[in-house]
Tab-separated table of C-alpha atoms and ligand atoms in Angstrom:
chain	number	residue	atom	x	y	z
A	24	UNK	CA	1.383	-3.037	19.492
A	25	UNK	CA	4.382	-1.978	17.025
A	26	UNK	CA	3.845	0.751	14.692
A	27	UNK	CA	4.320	-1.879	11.991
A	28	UNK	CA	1.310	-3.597	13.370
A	29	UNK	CA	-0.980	-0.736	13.623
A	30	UNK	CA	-0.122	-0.007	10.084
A	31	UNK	CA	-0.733	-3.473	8.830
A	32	UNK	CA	-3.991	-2.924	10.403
A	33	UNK	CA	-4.977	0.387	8.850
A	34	UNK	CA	-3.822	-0.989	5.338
A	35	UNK	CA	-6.435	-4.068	6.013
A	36	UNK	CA	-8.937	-1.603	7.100
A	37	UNK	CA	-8.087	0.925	3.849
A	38	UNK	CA	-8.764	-2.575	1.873
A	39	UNK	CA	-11.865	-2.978	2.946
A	40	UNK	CA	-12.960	-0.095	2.543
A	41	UNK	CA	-11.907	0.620	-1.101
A	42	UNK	CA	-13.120	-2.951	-1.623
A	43	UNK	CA	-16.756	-2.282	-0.342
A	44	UNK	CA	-17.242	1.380	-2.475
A	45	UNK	CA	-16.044	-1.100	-5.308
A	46	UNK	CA	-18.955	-3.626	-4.195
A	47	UNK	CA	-16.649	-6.401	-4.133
A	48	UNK	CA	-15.567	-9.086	-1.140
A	49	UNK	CA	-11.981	-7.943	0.611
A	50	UNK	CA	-11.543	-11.328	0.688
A	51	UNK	CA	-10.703	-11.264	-2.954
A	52	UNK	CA	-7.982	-8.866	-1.884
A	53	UNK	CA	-4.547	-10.108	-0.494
A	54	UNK	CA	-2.006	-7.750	1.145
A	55	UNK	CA	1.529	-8.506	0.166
A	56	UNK	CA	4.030	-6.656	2.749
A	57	UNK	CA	6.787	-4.994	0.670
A	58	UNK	CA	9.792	-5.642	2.834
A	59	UNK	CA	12.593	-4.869	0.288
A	60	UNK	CA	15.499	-3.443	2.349
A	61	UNK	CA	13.698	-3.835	5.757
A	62	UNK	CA	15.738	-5.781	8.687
A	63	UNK	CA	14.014	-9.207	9.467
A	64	UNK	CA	13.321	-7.377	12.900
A	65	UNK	CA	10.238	-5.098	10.795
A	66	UNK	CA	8.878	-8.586	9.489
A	67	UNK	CA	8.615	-10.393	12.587
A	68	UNK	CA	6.638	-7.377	14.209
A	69	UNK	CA	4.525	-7.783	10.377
A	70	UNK	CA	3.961	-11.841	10.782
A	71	UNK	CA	2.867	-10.499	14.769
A	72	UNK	CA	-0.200	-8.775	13.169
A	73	UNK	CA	-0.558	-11.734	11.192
A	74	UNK	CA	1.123	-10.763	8.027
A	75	UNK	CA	2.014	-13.755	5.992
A	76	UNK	CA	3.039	-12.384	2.539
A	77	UNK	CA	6.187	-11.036	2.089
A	78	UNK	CA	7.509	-9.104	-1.045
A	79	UNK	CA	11.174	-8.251	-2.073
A	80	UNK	CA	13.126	-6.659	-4.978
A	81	UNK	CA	17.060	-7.473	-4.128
A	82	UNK	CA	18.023	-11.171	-3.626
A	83	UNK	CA	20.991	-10.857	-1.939
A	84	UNK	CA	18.640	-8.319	0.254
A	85	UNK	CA	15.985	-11.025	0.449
A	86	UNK	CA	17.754	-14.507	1.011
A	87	UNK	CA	19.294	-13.795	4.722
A	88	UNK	CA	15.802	-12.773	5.638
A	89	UNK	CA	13.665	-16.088	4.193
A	90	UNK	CA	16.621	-18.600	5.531
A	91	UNK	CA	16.151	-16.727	9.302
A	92	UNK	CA	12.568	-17.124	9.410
A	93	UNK	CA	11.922	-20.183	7.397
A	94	UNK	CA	12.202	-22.729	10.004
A	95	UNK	CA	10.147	-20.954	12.295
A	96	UNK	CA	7.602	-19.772	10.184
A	97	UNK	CA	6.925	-22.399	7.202
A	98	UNK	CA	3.741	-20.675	6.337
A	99	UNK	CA	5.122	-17.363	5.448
A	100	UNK	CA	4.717	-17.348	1.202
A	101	UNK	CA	7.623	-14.572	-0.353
A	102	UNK	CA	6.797	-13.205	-3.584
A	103	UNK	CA	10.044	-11.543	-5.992
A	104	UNK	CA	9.350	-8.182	-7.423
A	105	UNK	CA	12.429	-6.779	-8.384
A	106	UNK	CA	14.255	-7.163	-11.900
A	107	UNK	CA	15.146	-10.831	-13.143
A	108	UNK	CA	19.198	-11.171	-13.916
A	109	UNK	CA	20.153	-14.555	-15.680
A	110	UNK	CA	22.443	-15.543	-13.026
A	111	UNK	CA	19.672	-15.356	-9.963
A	112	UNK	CA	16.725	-17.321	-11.427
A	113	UNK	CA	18.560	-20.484	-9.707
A	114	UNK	CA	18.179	-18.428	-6.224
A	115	UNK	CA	15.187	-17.236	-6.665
A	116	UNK	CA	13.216	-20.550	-8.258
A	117	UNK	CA	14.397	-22.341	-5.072
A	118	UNK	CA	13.804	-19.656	-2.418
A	119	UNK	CA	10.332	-18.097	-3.257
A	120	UNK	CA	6.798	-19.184	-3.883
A	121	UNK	CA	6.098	-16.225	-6.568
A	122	UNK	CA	7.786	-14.428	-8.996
A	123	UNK	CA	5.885	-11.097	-10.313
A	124	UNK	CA	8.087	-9.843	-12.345
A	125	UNK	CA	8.367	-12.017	-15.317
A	126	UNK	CA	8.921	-10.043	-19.131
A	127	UNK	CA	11.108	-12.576	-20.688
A	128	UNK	CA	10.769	-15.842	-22.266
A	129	UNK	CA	14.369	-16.536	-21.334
A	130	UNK	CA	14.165	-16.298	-17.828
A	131	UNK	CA	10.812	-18.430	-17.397
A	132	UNK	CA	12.267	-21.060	-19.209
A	133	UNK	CA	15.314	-20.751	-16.220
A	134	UNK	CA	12.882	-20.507	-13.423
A	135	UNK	CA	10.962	-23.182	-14.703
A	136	UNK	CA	14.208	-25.439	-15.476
A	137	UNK	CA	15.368	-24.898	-11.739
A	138	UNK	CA	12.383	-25.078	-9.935
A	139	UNK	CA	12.928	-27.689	-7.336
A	140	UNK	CA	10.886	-31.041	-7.989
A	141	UNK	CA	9.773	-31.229	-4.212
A	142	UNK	CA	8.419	-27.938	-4.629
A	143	UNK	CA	5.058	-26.770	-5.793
A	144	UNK	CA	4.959	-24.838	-9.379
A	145	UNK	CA	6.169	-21.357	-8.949
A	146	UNK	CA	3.421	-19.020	-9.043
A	147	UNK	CA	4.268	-16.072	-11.838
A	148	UNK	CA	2.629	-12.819	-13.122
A	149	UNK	CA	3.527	-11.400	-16.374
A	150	UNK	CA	4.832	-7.747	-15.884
A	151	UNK	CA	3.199	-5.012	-18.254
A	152	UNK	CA	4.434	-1.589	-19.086
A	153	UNK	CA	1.118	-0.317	-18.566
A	154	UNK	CA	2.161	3.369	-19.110
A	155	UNK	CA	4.678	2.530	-22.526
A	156	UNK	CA	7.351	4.292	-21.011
A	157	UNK	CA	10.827	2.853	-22.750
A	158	UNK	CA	12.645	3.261	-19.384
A	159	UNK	CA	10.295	1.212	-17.370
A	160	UNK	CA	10.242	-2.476	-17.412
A	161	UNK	CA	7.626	-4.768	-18.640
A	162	UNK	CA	6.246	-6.186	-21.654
A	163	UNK	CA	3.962	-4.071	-24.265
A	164	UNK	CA	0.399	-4.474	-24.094
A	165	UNK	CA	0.735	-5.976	-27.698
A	166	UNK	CA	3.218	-8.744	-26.359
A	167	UNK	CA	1.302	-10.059	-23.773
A	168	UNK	CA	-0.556	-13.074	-25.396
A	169	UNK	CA	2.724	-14.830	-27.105
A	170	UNK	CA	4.172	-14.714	-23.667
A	171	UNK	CA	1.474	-15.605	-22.119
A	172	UNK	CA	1.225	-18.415	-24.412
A	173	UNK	CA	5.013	-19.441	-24.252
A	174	UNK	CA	4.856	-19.611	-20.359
A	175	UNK	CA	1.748	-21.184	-19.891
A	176	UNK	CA	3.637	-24.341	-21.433
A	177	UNK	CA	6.485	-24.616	-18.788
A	178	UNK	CA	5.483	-27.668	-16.832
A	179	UNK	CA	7.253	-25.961	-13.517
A	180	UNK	CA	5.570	-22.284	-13.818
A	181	UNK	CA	1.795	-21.546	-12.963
A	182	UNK	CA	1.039	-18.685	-14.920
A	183	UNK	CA	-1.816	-16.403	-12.439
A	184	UNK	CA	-1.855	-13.314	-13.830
A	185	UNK	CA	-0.533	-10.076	-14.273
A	186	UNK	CA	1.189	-7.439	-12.768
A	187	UNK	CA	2.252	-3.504	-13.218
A	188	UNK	CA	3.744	-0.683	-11.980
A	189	UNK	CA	1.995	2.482	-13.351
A	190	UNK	CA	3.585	5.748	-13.743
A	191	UNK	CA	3.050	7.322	-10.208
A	192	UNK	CA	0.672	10.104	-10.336
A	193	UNK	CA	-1.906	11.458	-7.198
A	194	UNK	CA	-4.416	11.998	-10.053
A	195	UNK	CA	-6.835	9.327	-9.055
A	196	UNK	CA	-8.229	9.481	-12.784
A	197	UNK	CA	-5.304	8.840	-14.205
A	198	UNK	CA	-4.573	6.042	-11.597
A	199	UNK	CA	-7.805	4.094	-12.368
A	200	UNK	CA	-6.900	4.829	-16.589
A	201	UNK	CA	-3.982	2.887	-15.945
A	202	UNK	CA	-5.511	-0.388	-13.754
A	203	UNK	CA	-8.021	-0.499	-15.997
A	204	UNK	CA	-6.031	-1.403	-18.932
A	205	UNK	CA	-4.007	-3.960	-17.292
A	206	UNK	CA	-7.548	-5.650	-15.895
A	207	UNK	CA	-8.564	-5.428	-19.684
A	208	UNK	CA	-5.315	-7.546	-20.769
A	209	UNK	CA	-6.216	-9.962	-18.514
A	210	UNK	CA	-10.039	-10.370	-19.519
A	211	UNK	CA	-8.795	-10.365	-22.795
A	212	UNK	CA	-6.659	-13.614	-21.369
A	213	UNK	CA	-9.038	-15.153	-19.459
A	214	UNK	CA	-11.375	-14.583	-22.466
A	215	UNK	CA	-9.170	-16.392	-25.029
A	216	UNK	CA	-8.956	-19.846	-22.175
A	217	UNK	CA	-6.472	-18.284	-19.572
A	218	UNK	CA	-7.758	-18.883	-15.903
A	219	UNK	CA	-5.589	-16.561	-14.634
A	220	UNK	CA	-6.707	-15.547	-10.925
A	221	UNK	CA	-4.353	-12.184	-9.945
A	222	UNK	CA	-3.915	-8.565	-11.098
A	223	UNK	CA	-1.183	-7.386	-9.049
A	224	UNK	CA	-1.538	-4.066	-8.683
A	225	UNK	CA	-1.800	-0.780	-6.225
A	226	UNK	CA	1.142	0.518	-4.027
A	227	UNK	CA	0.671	2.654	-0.795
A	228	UNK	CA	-0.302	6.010	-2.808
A	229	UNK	CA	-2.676	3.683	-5.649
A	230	UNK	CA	-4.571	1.435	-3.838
A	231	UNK	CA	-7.833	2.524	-3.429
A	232	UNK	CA	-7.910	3.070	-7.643
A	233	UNK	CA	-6.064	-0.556	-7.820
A	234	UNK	CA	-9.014	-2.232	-5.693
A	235	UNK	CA	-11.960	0.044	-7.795
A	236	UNK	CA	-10.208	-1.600	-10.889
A	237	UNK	CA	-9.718	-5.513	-10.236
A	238	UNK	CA	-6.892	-5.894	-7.893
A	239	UNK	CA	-6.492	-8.904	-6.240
A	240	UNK	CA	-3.307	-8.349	-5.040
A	241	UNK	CA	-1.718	-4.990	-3.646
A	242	UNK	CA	1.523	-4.633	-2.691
A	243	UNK	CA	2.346	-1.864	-0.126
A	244	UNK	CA	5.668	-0.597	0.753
A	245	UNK	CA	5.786	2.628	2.600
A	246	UNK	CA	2.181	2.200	4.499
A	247	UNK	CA	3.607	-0.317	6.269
A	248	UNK	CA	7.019	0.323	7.341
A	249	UNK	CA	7.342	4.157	7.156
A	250	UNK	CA	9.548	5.841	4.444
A	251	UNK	CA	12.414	4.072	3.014
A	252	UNK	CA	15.880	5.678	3.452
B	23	PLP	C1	8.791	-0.860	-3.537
B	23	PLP	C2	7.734	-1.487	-4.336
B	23	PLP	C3	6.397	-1.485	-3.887
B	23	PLP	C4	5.939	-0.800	-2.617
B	23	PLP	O1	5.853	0.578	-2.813
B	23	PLP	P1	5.313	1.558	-1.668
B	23	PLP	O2	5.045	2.812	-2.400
B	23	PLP	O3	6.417	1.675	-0.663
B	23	PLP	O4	4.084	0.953	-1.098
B	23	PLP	C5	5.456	-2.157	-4.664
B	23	PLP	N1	5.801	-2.784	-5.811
B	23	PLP	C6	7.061	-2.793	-6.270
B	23	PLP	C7	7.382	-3.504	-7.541
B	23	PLP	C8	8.058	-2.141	-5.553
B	23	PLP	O5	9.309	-2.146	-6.029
C-alpha cells in the first residue's frame, strides 16, 4: 500500500476514535481529503484506499485534476475551500458539488445564478470567523443569521451548514473554545427552522477537539499527504 493509503487509514482510525471518547457514531463523520496543490497522481493512490471526497483551495490548481478523473471516477464529490473571486464562481458552480467557503451575499447569488440546471443544488457552508481576527476570512458571529437567511432563498444553493478555520493553536482547550462556538451558531440555526446537517470543521493538528465538539465534516491536509512544500 502507498503511504497515502496508510495515512488515509490512520486518519479513519484517529476518527473513530475521537468519535467514540465523544460517544457519538463515526459514521456521522466524513473525511474530506485536502488535495490543494497535490498532483492527481496523490489522489488516485487516495480514491485506492477508497477516498471519495476531495477538497481544494486554487481553481486553476483544482480544474486539471476533476476534468482527469471525472470520467473515470463519476462518484468522486470535490468540495471548494479556498477564497471566492467574482470572476470564478462560473468555474466553480459548474465543476464542484460543494462550496465551503461562502461569506458573501454577492457571490451566492453568482453560484446560484450559474449553477448548471442538469446539476443537483450546490451544497454550501457559511464560513465564520470563529476567532474575530480582521485578517482572516469569514463572516462575524453576529452576521450569520441574515446570511443565512439571504442564501437559504437561492433556488440553486442548499444551504448545510457551517464551516471555520480557527486560529491554530496545540492548546486543545482553546481548540474545543473555538468548535464550540461555531456548533452553537448552528444550534442557534437549526433552532430558529434551519435543518442544516454539517459543521465543517478540524484540520490534521484539530481534529480530535473538532469531533468532541460536533464535527461532521473534517478536512485534513497534511495527515494525508505529508507536508506541503
Ligand atoms: C489546507 C487546508 C486544510 C488542510 O489543512 P492540514 O493542516 O494540511 O490538514 C483544511 N482546510 C482548509 C480551508 C485549508 O485551506
Amino acid at each position: 500500500m502507498s503511504n497515502i493509503a496508510q495515512d488515509i487509514e490512520l486518519v479513519q482510525q484517529q476518527i473513530i476514535a475521537a468519535a467514540s471518547a465523544a460517544n457519538r457514531d463515526p459514521i456521522e463523520i466524513t473525511l474530506l481529503a485536502i488535495s490543494k496543490t497535490r498532483p492527481v497522481e496523490d489522489i488516485r493512490a487516495a480514491i485506492s484506499a477508497g477516498q471519495e471526497h476531495f477538497g481544494e483551495n486554487y481553481l486553476q490548481d483544482a480544474l486539471p485534476k476533476i476534468h482527469s478523473l471525472k470520467d473515470e471516477f463519476p462518484a468522486l464529490c470535490w468540495h471548494f475551500i479556498g477564497a471566492i473571486q467574482s470572476n470564478k464562481t462560473k468555474d466553480i458552480a459548474e465543476c464542484f458539488d460543494w462550496v465551503h467557503t461562502v461569506e458573501r451575499l454577492k457571490i451566492a447569488k453568482r453560484l446560484s445564478d450559474q449553477r448548471p440546471q442538469g446539476l443537483d443544488p450546490l451544497q454550501v457552508c457559511l464560513q465564520v470567523n470563529i476567532s474575530g481576527e480582521t485578517s482572516k476570512s469569514g463572516i462575524m458571529a453576529s452576521e450569520v443569521m441574515q446570511l443565512a437567511t439571504d442564501v437559504r432563498s437561492l433556488p440553486r444553493l442548499r444551504l448545510r451548514g457551517l464551516m471555520a478555520i480557527p486560529a491554530a493553536t496545540d492548546d486543545i482547550a482553546q481548540q474545543r473554545q473555538a468548535f464550540a462556538k461555531l456548533r452553537q451558531l448552528f444550534e442557534q440555526l437549526n433552532q430558529q427552522g434551519f435543518q442544516l446537517d454539517t459543521l465543517s470543521m478540524g484540520m490534521s493538528n484539530d481534529l480530535e477537539s473538532a469531533i468532541a465538539e460536533g464535527s461532521t465534516m473534517v478536512r485534513i491536509g497534511t495527515a494525508i499527504f505529508g507536508a506541503r512544500t
